[in-house]
Tab-separated table of C-alpha atoms and ligand atoms in Angstrom:
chain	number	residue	atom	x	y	z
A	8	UNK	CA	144.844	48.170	-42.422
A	9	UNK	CA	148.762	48.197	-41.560
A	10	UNK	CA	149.637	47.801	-44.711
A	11	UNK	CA	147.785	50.622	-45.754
A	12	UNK	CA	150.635	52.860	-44.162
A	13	UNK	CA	153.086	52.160	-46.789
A	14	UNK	CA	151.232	52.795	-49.851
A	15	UNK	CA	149.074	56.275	-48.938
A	16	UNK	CA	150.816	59.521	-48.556
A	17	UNK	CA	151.298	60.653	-44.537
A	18	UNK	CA	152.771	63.929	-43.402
A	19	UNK	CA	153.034	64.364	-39.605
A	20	UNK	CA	151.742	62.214	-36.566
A	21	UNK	CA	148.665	60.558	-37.871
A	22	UNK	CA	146.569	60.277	-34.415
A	23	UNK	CA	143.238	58.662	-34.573
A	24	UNK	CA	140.299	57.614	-31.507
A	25	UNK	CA	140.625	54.489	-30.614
A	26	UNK	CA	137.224	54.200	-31.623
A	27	UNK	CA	138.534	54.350	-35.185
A	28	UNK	CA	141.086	51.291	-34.707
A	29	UNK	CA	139.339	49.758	-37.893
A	30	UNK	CA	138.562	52.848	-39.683
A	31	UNK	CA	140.399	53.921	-43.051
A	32	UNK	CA	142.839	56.877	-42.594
A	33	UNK	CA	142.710	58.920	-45.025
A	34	UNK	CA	144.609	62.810	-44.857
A	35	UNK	CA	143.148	65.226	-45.390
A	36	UNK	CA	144.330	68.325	-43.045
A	37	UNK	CA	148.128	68.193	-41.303
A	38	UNK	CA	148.824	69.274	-38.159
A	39	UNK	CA	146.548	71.641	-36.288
A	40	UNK	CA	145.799	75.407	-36.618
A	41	UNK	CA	145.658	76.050	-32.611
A	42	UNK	CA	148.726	74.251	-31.815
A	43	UNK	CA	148.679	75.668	-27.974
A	44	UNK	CA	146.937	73.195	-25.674
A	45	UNK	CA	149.611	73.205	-22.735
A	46	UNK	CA	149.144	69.331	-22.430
A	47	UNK	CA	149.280	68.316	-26.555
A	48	UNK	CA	152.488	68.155	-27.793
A	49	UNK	CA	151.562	66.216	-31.022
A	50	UNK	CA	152.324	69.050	-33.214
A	51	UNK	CA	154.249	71.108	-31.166
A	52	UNK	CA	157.569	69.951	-33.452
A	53	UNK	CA	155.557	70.819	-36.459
A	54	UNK	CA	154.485	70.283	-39.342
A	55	UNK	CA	152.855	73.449	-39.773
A	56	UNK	CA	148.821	73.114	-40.275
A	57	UNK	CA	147.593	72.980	-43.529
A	58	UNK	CA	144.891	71.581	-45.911
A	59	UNK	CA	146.111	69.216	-48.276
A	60	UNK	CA	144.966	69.479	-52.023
A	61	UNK	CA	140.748	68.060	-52.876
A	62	UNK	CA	142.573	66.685	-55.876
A	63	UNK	CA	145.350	64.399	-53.535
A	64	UNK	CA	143.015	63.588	-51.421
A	65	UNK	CA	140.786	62.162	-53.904
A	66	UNK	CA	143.067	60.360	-55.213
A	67	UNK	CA	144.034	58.810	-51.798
A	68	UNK	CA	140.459	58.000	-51.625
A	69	UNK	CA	140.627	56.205	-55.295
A	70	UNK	CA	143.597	54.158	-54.123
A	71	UNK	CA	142.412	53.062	-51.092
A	72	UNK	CA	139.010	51.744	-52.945
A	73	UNK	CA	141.432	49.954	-55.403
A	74	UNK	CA	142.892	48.370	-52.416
A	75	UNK	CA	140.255	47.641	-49.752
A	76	UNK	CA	136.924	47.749	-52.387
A	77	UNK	CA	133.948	47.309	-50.357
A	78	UNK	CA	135.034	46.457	-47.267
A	79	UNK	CA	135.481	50.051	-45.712
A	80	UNK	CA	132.746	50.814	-43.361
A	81	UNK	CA	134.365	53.381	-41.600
A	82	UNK	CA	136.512	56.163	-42.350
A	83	UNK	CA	138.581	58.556	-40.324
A	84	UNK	CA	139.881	62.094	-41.684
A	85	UNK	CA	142.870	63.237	-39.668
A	86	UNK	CA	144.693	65.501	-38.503
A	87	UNK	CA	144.206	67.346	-35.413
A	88	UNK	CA	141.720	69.299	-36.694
A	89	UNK	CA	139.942	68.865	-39.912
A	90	UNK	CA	137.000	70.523	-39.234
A	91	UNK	CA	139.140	73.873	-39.241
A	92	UNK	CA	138.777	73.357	-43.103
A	93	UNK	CA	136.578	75.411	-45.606
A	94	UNK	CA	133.132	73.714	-45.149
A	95	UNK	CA	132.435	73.710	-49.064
A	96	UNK	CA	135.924	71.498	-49.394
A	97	UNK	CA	135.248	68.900	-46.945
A	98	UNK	CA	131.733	68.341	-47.915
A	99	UNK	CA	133.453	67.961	-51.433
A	100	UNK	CA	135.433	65.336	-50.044
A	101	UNK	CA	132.463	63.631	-47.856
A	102	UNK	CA	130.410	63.486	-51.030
A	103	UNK	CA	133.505	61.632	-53.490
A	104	UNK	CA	133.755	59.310	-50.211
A	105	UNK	CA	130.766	58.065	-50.026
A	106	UNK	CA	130.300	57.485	-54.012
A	107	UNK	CA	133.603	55.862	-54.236
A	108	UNK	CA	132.806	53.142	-51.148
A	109	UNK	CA	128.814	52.176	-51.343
A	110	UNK	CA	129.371	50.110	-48.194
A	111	UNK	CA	130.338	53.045	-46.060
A	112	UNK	CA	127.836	53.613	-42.631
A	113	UNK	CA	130.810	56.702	-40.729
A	114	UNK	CA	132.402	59.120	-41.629
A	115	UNK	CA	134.634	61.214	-39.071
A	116	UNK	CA	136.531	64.466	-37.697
A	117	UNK	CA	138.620	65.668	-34.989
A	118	UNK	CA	137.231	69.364	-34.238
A	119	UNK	CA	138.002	71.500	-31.176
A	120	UNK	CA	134.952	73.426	-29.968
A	121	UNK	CA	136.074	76.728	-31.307
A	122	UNK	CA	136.417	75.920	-35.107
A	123	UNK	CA	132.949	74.274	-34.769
A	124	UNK	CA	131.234	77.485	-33.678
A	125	UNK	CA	132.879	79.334	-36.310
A	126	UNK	CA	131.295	77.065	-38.917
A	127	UNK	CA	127.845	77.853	-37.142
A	128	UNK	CA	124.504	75.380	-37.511
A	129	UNK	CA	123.942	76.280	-40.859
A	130	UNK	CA	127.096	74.723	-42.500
A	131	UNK	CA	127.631	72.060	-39.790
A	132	UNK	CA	123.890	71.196	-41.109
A	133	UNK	CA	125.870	70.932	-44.511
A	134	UNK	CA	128.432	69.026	-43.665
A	135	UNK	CA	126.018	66.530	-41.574
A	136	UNK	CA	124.005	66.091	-45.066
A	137	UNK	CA	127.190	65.858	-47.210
A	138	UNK	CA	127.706	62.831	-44.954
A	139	UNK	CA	129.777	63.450	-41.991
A	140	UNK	CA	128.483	61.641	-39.076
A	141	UNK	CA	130.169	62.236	-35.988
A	142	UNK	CA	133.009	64.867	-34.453
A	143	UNK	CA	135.511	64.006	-31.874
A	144	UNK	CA	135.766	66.678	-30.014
A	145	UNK	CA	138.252	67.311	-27.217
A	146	UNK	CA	136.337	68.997	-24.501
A	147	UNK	CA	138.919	68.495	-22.004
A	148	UNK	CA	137.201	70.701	-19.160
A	149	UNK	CA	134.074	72.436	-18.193
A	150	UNK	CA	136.033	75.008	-15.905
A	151	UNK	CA	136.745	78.222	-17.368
A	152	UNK	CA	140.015	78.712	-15.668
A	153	UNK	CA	141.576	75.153	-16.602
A	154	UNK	CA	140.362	76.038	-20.388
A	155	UNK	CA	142.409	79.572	-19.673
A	156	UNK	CA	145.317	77.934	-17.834
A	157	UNK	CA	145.277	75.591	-20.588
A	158	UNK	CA	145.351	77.381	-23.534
A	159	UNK	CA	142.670	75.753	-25.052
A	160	UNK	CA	140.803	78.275	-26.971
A	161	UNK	CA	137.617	78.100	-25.879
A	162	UNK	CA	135.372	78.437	-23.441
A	163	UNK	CA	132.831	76.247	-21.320
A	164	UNK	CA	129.879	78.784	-23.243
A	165	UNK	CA	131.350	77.905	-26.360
A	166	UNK	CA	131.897	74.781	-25.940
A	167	UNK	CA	128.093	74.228	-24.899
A	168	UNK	CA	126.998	76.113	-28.176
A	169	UNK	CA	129.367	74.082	-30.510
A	170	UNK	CA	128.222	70.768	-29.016
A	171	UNK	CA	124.687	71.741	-29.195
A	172	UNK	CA	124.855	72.489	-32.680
A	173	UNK	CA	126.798	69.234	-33.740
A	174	UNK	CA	123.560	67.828	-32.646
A	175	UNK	CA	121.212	69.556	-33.756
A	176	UNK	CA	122.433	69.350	-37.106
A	177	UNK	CA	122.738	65.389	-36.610
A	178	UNK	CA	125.846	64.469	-36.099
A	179	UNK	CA	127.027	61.978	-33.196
A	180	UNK	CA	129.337	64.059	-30.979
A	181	UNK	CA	131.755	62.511	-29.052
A	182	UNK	CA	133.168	64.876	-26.167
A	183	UNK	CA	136.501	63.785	-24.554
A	184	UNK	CA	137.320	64.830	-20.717
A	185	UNK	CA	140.917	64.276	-19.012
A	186	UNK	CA	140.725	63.589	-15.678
A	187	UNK	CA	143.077	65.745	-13.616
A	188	UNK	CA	143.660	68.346	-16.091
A	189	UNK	CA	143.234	70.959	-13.385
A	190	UNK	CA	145.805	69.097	-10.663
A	191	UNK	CA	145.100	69.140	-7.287
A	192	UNK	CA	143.912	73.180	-6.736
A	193	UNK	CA	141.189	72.517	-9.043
A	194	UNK	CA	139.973	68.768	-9.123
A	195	UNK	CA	136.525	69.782	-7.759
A	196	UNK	CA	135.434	72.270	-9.770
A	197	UNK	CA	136.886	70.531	-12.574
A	198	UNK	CA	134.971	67.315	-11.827
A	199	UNK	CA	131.157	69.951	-11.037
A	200	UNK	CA	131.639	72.361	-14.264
A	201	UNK	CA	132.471	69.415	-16.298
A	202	UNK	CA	129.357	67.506	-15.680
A	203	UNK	CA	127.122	71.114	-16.169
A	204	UNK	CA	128.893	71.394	-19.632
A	205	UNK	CA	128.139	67.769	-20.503
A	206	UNK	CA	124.566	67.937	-19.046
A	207	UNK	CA	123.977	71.258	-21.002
A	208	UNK	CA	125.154	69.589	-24.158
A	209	UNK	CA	124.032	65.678	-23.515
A	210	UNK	CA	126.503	64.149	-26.375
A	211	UNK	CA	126.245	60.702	-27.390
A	212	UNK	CA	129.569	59.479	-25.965
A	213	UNK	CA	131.498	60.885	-23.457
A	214	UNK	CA	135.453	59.668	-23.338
A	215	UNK	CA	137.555	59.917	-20.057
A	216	UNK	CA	141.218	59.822	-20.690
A	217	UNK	CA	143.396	60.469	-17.330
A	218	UNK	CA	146.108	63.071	-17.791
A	219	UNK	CA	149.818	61.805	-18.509
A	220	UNK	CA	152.439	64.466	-18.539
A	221	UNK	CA	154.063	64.803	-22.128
A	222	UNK	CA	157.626	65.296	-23.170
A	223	UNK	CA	158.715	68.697	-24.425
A	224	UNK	CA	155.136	70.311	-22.930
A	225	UNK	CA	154.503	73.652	-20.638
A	226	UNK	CA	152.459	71.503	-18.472
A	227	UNK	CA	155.426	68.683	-18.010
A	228	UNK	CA	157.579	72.027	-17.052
A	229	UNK	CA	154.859	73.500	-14.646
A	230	UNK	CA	155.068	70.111	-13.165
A	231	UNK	CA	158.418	69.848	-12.560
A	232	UNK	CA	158.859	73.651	-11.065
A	233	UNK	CA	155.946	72.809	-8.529
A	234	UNK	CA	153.185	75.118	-10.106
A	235	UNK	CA	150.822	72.423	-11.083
A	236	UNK	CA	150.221	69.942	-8.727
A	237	UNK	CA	149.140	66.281	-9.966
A	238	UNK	CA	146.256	64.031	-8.845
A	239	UNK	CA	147.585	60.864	-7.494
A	240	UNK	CA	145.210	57.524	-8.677
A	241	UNK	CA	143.069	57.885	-5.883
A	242	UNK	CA	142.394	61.522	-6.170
A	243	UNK	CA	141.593	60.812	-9.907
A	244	UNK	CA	139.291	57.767	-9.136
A	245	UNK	CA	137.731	60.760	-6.696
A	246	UNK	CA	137.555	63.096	-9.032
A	247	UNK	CA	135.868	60.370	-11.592
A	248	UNK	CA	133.361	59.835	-8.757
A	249	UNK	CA	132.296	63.402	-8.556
A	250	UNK	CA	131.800	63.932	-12.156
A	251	UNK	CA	129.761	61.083	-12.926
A	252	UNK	CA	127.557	61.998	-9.342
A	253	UNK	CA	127.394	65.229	-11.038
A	254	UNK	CA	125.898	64.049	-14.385
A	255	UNK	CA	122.449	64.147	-15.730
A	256	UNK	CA	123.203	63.436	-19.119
A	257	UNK	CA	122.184	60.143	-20.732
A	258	UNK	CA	125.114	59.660	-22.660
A	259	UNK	CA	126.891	56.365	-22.939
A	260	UNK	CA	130.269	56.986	-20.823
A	261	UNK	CA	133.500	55.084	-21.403
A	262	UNK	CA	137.351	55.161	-20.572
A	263	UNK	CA	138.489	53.596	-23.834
A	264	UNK	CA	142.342	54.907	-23.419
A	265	UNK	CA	145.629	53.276	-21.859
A	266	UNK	CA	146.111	56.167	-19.434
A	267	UNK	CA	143.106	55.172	-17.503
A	268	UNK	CA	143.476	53.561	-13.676
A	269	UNK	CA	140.105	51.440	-14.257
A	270	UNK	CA	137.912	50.461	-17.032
A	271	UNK	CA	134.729	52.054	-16.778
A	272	UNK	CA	131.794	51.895	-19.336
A	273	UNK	CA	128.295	52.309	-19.259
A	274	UNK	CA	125.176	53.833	-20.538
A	275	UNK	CA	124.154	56.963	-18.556
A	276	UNK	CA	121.790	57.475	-16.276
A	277	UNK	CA	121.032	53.929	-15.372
A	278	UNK	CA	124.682	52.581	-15.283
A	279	UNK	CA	125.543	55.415	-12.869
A	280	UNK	CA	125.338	53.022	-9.845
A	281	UNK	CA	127.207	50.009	-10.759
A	282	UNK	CA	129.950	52.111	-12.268
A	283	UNK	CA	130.247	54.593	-8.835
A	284	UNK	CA	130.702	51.275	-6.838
A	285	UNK	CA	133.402	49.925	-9.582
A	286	UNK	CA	135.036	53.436	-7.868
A	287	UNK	CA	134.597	52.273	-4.482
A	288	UNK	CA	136.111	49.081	-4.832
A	289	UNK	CA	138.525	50.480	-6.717
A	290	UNK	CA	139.356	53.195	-4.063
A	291	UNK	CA	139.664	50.300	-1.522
A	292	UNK	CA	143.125	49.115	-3.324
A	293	UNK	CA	146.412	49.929	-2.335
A	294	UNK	CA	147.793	53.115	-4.458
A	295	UNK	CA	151.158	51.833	-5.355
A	296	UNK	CA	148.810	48.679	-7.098
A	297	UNK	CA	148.014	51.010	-10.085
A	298	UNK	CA	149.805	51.903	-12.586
A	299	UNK	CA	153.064	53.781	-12.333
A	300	UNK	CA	153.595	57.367	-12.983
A	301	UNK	CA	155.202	57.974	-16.432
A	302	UNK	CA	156.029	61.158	-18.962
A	303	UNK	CA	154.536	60.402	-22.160
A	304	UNK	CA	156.441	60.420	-25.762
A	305	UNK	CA	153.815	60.634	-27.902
B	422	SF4	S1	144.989	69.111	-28.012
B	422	SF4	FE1	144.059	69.213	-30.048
B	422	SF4	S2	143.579	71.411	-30.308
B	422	SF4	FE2	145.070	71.276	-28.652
B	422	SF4	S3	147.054	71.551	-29.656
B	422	SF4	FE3	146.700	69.320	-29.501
B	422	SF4	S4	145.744	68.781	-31.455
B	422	SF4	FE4	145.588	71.014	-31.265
């Protein structure tokens, strides 16, 4: 869909799963209301969050169907955090989808944990029969300090309560974890109380990304004055190795990103084995044959 780009109206870094690589991008929210994650520097350099008009957006939708017709299967709804938006809008705007593109099987959100509990089971329950299927969620950590230290606006009981609901009303939840999000001083309990939270919640897909220092970010500057102390690959393969132990949940587990030191995929609880000795013979290579450290830019 690169073409796409040039025609529909953007405002702000458009980020989508990679999971969505084919889906249809359509705006509807910019930036993100929390805008304090210590790691995230997406919007840090704005824009501001806001919702952008049913009306535009509706029309986005219209021109997209002149342009693609019935070949869109999936759409995507950035930004950051369109779930943060009035429940009675959105399922506005999941209803118009799905009349304007018959062929369409997924619709889908980014939504951090906190603006899903506000919305509570009854309107997620809404929004699940208006049509959306599935919330990416960035769970990040189980540990209550890391979620403190940083600043992502939740908490592991919250975040158990918001994923719970997301399936109980029906929606597929997909929860994403970064490995070594608490450094060095906290790599075990991040690895034990992320499993609990997962096994509490059992989503459908669980996402590892491993963490990659950002430009312009608190956490690149508590890096660089010596207060947070990074996992090097072998403590993150480690670390991978105790969360997975850890897990009950029969979730289907992947590392679909670039910042990952090995691939790792498989159904949980029966791929657990294979995929904890893809970590052993992973652990048996050199460090330095991984890849290099780097600050991200985006
Ligand atoms: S990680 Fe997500 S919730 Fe946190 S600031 Fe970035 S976009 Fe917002």
């Amino acid at each position: 869909m690169s073409g796409f780009i040039n025609i529909m109206r953007y405002e702000g870094p458009i980020y989508r799963p990679p999971s969505e690589a084919d889906s249809l991008l359509i705006q509807v929210t910019v930036g993100c209301p929390h805008n304090k994650c210590t790691f995230c520097m997406v919007y840090k350099n704005g824009p501001r969050y806001k919702v952008r008009d049913v009306k535009d957006i509706k029309a986005d939708i219209l021109k997209a169907r002149d342009i693609y017709g019935d070949h869109v299967r999936t759409l995507f709804f950035p930004a950051g955090n369109t779930i943060a938006m009035k429940t009675e809008d959105l399922c506005e705007i999941l209803i118009f989808a799905k009349e304007t593109f018959s062929t369409l099987e997924r619709i889908t959100v980014y939504g951090s944990s906190q603006y899903i509990h506000k919305k509570g089971l009854k309107e997620l329950k809404h929004l699940a029969d208006a049509g959306l299927s599935r919330i990416h969620v960035g769970l990040e950590s189980g540990d209550d300090i890391i979620l403190k230290r940083i600043k992502k606006g939740t908490s592991s009981k919250e975040q158990i309560e918001a994923g719970r609901w997301v399936m109980d009303a029906g929606m597929e939840l997909s929860l994403y974890v970064i490995l070594g999000i608490g450094g060095k001083d906290r790599s075990g309990s991040h690895a034990r109380e992320t499993a609990k939270v997962l096994n509490e919640i059992v989503p459908d897909f669980i996402r590892l990304r491993t963490f990659v220092p950002k430009i312009n970010t608190p956490l690149l500057e508590e890096i660089q004055n010596g207060s947070f102390r990074m996992l090097s690959p072998h403590e993150v393969l480690q670390e991978t190795a105790l969360l997975i132990k850890e897990l009950q949940s029969s979730s289907f587990l992947t590392s679909d990103h670039y910042t990952n030191y090995i691939n790792l995929e498989g159904k949980l609880p029966e791929g657990k084995k294979r995929l904890l000795d893809k970590i052993n013979i992973a652990l048996k290579k050199d460090e330095a044959s991984f890849r290099p450290f780097f600050i991200g830019t985006e």
